[in-house]
PDB file of C-alpha atoms in Angstrom:
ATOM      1  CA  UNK A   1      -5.378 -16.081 -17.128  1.00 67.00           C
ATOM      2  CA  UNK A   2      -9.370 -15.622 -17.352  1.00 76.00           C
ATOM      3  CA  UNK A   3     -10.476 -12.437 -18.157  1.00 79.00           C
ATOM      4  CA  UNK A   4     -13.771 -11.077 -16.335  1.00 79.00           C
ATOM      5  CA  UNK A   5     -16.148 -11.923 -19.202  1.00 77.00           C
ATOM      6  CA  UNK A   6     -15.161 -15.883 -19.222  1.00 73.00           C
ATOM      7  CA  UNK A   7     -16.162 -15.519 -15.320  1.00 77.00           C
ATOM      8  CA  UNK A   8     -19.461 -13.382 -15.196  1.00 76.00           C
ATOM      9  CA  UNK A   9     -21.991 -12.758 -17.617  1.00 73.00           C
ATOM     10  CA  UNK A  10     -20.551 -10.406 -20.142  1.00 73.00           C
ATOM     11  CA  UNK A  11     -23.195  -7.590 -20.185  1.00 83.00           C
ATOM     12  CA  UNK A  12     -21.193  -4.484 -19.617  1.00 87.00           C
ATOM     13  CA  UNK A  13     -22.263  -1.188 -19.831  1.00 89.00           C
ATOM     14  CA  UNK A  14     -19.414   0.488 -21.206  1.00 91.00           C
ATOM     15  CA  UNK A  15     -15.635   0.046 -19.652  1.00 89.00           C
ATOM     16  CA  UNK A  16     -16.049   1.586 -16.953  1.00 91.00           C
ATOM     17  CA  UNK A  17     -18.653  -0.934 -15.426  1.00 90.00           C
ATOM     18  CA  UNK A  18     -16.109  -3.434 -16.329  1.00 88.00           C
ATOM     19  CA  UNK A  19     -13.898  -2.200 -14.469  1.00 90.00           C
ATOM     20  CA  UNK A  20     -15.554  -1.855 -11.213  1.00 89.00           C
ATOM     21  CA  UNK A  21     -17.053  -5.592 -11.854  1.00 88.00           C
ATOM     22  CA  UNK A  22     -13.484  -6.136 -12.079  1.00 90.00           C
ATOM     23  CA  UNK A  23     -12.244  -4.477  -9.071  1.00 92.00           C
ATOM     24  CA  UNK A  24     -14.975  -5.883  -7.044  1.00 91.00           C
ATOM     25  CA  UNK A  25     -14.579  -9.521  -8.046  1.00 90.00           C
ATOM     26  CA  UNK A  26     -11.262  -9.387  -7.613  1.00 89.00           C
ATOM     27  CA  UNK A  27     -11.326  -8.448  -4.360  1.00 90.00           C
ATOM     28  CA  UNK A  28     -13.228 -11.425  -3.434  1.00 90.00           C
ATOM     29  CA  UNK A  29     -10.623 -13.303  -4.766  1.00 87.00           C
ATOM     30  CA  UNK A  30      -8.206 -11.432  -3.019  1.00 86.00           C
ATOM     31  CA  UNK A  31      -9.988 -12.115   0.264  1.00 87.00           C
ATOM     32  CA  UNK A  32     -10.603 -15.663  -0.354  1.00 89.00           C
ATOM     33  CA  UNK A  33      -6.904 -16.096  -1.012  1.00 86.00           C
ATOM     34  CA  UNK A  34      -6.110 -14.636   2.351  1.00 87.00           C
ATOM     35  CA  UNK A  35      -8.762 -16.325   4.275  1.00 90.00           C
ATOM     36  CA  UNK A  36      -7.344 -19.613   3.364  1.00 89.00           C
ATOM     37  CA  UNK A  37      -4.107 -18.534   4.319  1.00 88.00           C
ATOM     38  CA  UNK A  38      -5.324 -17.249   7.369  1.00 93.00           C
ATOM     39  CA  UNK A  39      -7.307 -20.241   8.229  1.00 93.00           C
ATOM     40  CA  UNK A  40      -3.811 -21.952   9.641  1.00 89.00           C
ATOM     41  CA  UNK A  41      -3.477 -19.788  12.310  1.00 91.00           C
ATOM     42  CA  UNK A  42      -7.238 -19.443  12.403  1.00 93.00           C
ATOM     43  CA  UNK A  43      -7.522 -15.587  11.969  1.00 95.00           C
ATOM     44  CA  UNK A  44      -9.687 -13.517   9.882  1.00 93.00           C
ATOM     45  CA  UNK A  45      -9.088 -10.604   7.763  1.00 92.00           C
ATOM     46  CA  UNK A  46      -9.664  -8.746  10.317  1.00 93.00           C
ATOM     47  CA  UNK A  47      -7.754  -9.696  13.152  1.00 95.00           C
ATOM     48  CA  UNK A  48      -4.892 -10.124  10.676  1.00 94.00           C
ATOM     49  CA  UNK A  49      -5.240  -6.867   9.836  1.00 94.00           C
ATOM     50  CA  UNK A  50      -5.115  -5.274  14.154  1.00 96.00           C
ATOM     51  CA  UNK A  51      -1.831  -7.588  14.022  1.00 97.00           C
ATOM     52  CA  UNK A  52      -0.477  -5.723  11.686  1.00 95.00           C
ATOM     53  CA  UNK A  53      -1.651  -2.206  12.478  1.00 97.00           C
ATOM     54  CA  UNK A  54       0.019  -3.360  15.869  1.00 97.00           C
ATOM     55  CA  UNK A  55       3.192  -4.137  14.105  1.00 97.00           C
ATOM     56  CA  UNK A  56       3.147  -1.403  11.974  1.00 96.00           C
ATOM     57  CA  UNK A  57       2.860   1.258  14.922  1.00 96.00           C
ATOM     58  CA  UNK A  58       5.698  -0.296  17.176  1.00 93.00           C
ATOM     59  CA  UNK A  59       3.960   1.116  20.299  1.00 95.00           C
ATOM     60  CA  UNK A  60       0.647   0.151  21.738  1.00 95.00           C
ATOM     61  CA  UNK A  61      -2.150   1.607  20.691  1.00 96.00           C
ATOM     62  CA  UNK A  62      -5.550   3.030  21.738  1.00 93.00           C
ATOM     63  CA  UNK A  63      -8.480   0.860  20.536  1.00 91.00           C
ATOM     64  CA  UNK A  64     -10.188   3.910  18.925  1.00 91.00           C
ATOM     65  CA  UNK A  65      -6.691   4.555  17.057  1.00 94.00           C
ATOM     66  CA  UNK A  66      -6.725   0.740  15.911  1.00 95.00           C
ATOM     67  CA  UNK A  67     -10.507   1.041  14.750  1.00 93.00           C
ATOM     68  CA  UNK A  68      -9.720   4.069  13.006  1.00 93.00           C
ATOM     69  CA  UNK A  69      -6.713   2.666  11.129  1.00 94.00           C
ATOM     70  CA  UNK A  70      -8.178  -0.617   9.823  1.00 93.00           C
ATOM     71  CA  UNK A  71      -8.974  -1.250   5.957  1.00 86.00           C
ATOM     72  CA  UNK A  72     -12.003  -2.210   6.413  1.00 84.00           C
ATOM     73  CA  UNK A  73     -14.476  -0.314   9.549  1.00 82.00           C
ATOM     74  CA  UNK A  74     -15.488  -2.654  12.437  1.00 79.00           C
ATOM     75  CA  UNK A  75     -18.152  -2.160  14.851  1.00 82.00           C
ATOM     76  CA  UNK A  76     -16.768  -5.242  16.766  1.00 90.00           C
ATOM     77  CA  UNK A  77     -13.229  -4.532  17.142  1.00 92.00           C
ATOM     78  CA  UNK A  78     -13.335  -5.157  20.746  1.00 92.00           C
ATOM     79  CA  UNK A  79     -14.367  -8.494  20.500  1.00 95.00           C
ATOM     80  CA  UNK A  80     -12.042  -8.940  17.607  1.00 95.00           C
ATOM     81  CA  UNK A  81      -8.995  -7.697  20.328  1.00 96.00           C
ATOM     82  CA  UNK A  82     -10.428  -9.865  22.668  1.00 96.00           C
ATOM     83  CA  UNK A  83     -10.261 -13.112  20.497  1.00 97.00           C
ATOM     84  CA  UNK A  84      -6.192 -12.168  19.642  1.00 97.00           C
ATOM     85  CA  UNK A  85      -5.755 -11.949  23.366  1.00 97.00           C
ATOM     86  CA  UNK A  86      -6.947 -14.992  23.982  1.00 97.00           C
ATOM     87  CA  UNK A  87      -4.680 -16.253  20.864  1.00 97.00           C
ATOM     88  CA  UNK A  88      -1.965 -14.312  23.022  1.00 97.00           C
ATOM     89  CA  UNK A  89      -0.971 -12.738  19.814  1.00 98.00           C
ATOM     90  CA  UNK A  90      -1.983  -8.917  21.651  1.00 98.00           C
ATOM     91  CA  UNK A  91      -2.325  -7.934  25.384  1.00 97.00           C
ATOM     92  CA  UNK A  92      -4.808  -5.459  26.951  1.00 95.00           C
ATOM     93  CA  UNK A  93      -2.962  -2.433  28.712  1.00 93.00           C
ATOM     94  CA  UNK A  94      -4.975   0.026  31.079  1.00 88.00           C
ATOM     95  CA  UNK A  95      -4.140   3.490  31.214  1.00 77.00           C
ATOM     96  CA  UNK A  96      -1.930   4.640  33.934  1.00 78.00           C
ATOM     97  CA  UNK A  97      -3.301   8.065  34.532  1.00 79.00           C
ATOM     98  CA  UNK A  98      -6.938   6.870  33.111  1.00 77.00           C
ATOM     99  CA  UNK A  99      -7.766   3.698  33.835  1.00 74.00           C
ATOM    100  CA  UNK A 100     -10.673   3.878  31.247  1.00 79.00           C
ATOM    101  CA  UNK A 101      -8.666   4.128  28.744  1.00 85.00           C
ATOM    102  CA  UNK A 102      -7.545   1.018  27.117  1.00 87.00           C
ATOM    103  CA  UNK A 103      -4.635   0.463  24.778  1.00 95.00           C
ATOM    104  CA  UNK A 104      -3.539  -2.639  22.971  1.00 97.00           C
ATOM    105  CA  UNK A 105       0.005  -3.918  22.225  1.00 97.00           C
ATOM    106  CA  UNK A 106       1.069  -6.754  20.059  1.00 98.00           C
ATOM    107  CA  UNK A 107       3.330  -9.859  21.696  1.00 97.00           C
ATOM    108  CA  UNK A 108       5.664 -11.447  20.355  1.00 97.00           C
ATOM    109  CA  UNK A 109       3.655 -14.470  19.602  1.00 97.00           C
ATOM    110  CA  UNK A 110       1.642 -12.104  17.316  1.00 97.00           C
ATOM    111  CA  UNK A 111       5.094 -10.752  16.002  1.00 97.00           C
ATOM    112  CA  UNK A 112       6.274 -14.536  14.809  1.00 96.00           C
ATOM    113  CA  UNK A 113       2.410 -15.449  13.427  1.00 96.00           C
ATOM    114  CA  UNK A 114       2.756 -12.363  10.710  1.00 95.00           C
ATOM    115  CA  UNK A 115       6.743 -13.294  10.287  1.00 94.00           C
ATOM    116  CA  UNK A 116       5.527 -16.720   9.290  1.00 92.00           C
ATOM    117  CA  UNK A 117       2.457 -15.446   7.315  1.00 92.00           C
ATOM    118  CA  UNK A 118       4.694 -13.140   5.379  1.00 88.00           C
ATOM    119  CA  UNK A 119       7.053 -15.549   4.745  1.00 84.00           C
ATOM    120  CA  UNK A 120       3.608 -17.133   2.985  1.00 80.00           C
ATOM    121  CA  UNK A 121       2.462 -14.201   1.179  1.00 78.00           C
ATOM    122  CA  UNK A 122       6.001 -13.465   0.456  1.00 70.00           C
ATOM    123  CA  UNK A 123       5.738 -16.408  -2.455  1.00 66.00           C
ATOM    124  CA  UNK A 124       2.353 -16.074  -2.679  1.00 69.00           C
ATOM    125  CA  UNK A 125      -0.112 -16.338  -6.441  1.00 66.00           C
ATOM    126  CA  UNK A 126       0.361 -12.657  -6.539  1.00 71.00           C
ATOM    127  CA  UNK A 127       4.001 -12.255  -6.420  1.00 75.00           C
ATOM    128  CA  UNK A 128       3.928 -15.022  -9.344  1.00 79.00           C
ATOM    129  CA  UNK A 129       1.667 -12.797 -11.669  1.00 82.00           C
ATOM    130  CA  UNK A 130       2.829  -9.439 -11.232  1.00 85.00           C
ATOM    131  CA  UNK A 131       5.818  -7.904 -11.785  1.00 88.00           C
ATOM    132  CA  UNK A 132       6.923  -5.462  -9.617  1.00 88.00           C
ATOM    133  CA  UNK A 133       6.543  -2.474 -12.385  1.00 93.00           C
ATOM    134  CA  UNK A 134       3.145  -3.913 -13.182  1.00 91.00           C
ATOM    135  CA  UNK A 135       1.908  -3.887  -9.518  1.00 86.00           C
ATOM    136  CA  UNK A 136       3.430  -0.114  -9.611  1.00 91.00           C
ATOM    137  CA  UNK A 137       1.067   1.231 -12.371  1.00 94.00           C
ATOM    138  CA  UNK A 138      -1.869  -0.811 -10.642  1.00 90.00           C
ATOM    139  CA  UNK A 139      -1.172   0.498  -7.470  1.00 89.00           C
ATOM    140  CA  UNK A 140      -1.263   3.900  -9.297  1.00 92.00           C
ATOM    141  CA  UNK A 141      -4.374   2.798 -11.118  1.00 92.00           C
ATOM    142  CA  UNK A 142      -6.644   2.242  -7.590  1.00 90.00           C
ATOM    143  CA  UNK A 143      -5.008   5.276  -5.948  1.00 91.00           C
ATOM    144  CA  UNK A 144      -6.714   7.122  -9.162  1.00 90.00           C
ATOM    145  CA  UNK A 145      -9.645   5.395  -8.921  1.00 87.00           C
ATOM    146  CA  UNK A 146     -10.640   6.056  -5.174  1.00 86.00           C
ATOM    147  CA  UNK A 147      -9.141   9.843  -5.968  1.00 84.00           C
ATOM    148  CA  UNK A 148      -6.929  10.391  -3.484  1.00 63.00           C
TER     149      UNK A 148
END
Protein backbone atom coordinates (compact mmCIF):
# COMPACT_ATOMS: atom_id res chain seq x y z
CA UNK A 1 0.00 0.00 0.00
CA UNK A 2 1.51 3.51 -1.27
CA UNK A 3 0.90 6.24 0.77
CA UNK A 4 0.11 9.75 -0.98
CA UNK A 5 3.66 11.12 -0.65
CA UNK A 6 5.35 8.02 -2.69
CA UNK A 7 2.60 9.14 -5.44
CA UNK A 8 2.70 13.07 -5.59
CA UNK A 9 5.21 15.43 -4.70
CA UNK A 10 5.33 15.56 -0.97
CA UNK A 11 4.94 19.35 -0.31
CA UNK A 12 2.10 19.54 2.12
CA UNK A 13 0.97 22.32 3.86
CA UNK A 14 0.02 20.95 7.03
CA UNK A 15 -2.42 17.66 7.35
CA UNK A 16 -5.11 18.96 6.37
CA UNK A 17 -3.92 19.65 2.69
CA UNK A 18 -2.94 16.10 2.80
CA UNK A 19 -5.87 15.07 3.30
CA UNK A 20 -7.86 16.69 0.69
CA UNK A 21 -4.83 15.72 -1.87
CA UNK A 22 -5.79 12.50 -0.54
CA UNK A 23 -9.42 12.53 -0.94
CA UNK A 24 -9.15 13.98 -4.31
CA UNK A 25 -6.65 11.52 -5.76
CA UNK A 26 -8.36 8.91 -4.54
CA UNK A 27 -11.29 9.59 -6.10
CA UNK A 28 -9.69 9.43 -9.38
CA UNK A 29 -8.73 6.19 -8.58
CA UNK A 30 -11.98 5.35 -7.51
CA UNK A 31 -13.41 6.49 -10.84
CA UNK A 32 -10.85 4.91 -12.92
CA UNK A 33 -11.59 1.63 -11.18
CA UNK A 34 -15.21 1.92 -12.13
CA UNK A 35 -14.74 3.14 -15.57
CA UNK A 36 -12.90 0.05 -16.43
CA UNK A 37 -15.46 -1.93 -14.99
CA UNK A 38 -17.96 -0.11 -16.70
CA UNK A 39 -16.27 -0.22 -19.98
CA UNK A 40 -17.83 -4.02 -20.48
CA UNK A 41 -21.11 -2.97 -20.73
CA UNK A 42 -19.87 0.29 -22.18
CA UNK A 43 -21.44 2.75 -19.60
CA UNK A 44 -20.08 5.67 -17.87
CA UNK A 45 -20.23 6.82 -14.41
CA UNK A 46 -22.90 8.43 -15.16
CA UNK A 47 -25.31 6.40 -16.79
CA UNK A 48 -24.34 3.76 -14.22
CA UNK A 49 -25.26 5.92 -11.78
CA UNK A 50 -29.41 6.85 -13.55
CA UNK A 51 -29.40 2.83 -13.51
CA UNK A 52 -29.14 2.76 -10.24
CA UNK A 53 -31.10 5.78 -9.06
CA UNK A 54 -33.73 3.83 -11.28
CA UNK A 55 -33.25 0.76 -9.26
CA UNK A 56 -33.04 2.33 -6.18
CA UNK A 57 -36.54 4.18 -6.56
CA UNK A 58 -38.56 1.03 -7.79
CA UNK A 59 -40.97 3.34 -9.69
CA UNK A 60 -40.25 5.51 -12.65
CA UNK A 61 -39.11 8.60 -12.25
CA UNK A 62 -39.30 12.22 -13.50
CA UNK A 63 -36.10 13.31 -15.32
CA UNK A 64 -35.79 16.43 -13.09
CA UNK A 65 -36.10 13.92 -9.98
CA UNK A 66 -33.23 11.70 -11.63
CA UNK A 67 -31.01 14.92 -12.30
CA UNK A 68 -31.58 16.00 -8.93
CA UNK A 69 -30.62 12.69 -7.30
CA UNK A 70 -27.34 11.94 -9.12
CA UNK A 71 -23.77 12.12 -7.33
CA UNK A 72 -22.42 14.04 -9.53
CA UNK A 73 -24.80 17.23 -11.45
CA UNK A 74 -25.37 16.76 -15.23
CA UNK A 75 -26.40 19.28 -17.63
CA UNK A 76 -26.79 16.41 -20.22
CA UNK A 77 -28.85 13.95 -18.51
CA UNK A 78 -31.21 13.76 -21.30
CA UNK A 79 -28.88 12.66 -23.66
CA UNK A 80 -27.38 10.44 -21.06
CA UNK A 81 -31.29 8.75 -20.76
CA UNK A 82 -31.36 8.71 -24.25
CA UNK A 83 -28.10 6.63 -24.80
CA UNK A 84 -29.55 3.85 -21.91
CA UNK A 85 -32.66 3.72 -24.02
CA UNK A 86 -31.07 2.93 -26.83
CA UNK A 87 -28.95 0.28 -24.61
CA UNK A 88 -32.66 -0.75 -23.65
CA UNK A 89 -31.45 -0.72 -20.15
CA UNK A 90 -34.43 2.37 -19.39
CA UNK A 91 -37.63 3.31 -21.36
CA UNK A 92 -39.12 6.81 -21.89
CA UNK A 93 -42.76 7.11 -20.36
CA UNK A 94 -45.03 10.24 -21.23
CA UNK A 95 -47.27 11.58 -18.79
CA UNK A 96 -50.80 10.52 -18.91
CA UNK A 97 -52.49 13.64 -17.74
CA UNK A 98 -49.35 15.87 -19.12
CA UNK A 99 -47.93 14.71 -21.93
CA UNK A 100 -44.91 17.12 -21.37
CA UNK A 101 -43.94 15.57 -18.72
CA UNK A 102 -41.53 12.81 -19.12
CA UNK A 103 -40.62 10.06 -16.70
CA UNK A 104 -38.08 7.32 -16.99
CA UNK A 105 -38.25 3.68 -15.79
CA UNK A 106 -35.55 1.11 -15.69
CA UNK A 107 -36.07 -2.50 -17.74
CA UNK A 108 -35.15 -5.35 -16.86
CA UNK A 109 -32.22 -5.49 -19.11
CA UNK A 110 -30.92 -2.54 -17.00
CA UNK A 111 -31.99 -4.59 -13.82
CA UNK A 112 -29.59 -7.78 -14.91
CA UNK A 113 -26.54 -5.21 -16.23
CA UNK A 114 -26.22 -3.76 -12.37
CA UNK A 115 -27.00 -7.55 -10.98
CA UNK A 116 -23.98 -8.58 -12.99
CA UNK A 117 -21.93 -5.39 -12.21
CA UNK A 118 -22.55 -5.92 -8.55
CA UNK A 119 -21.75 -9.25 -8.64
CA UNK A 120 -18.23 -7.42 -9.95
CA UNK A 121 -17.94 -4.83 -7.43
CA UNK A 122 -19.17 -7.29 -4.98
CA UNK A 123 -15.33 -8.86 -5.03
CA UNK A 124 -14.00 -5.92 -6.13
CA UNK A 125 -10.04 -4.17 -4.89
CA UNK A 126 -12.07 -2.41 -2.32
CA UNK A 127 -13.80 -5.13 -0.59
CA UNK A 128 -10.12 -6.76 -0.44
CA UNK A 129 -8.63 -3.68 1.50
CA UNK A 130 -11.16 -2.66 3.81
CA UNK A 131 -12.72 -4.21 6.41
CA UNK A 132 -16.07 -3.64 6.99
CA UNK A 133 -15.38 -1.66 10.51
CA UNK A 134 -12.69 0.25 8.68
CA UNK A 135 -14.98 1.36 5.77
CA UNK A 136 -17.48 2.31 8.84
CA UNK A 137 -15.15 4.95 10.47
CA UNK A 138 -14.24 6.19 6.81
CA UNK A 139 -17.60 6.46 5.86
CA UNK A 140 -17.95 8.47 9.14
CA UNK A 141 -14.77 10.31 8.31
CA UNK A 142 -16.25 11.92 4.69
CA UNK A 143 -19.72 12.40 6.21
CA UNK A 144 -17.57 14.78 8.74
CA UNK A 145 -15.70 16.16 6.25
CA UNK A 146 -18.49 17.45 3.79
CA UNK A 147 -20.45 18.42 7.32
CA UNK A 148 -23.49 17.00 6.98
Amino acid sequence: MKKIEEIVTPNFKNEYHKAVINVRYTSNFIGVYYNSQLETFDLTLPQFNILRILRGAGEKLSVKTIKERMLEKSPNTTRLIDKLIAKKYVERIRGNEDRRLVFVKITQEGLDVLAQLDLQFEESYFNENLTPDEAKALNVLLDKLRNE
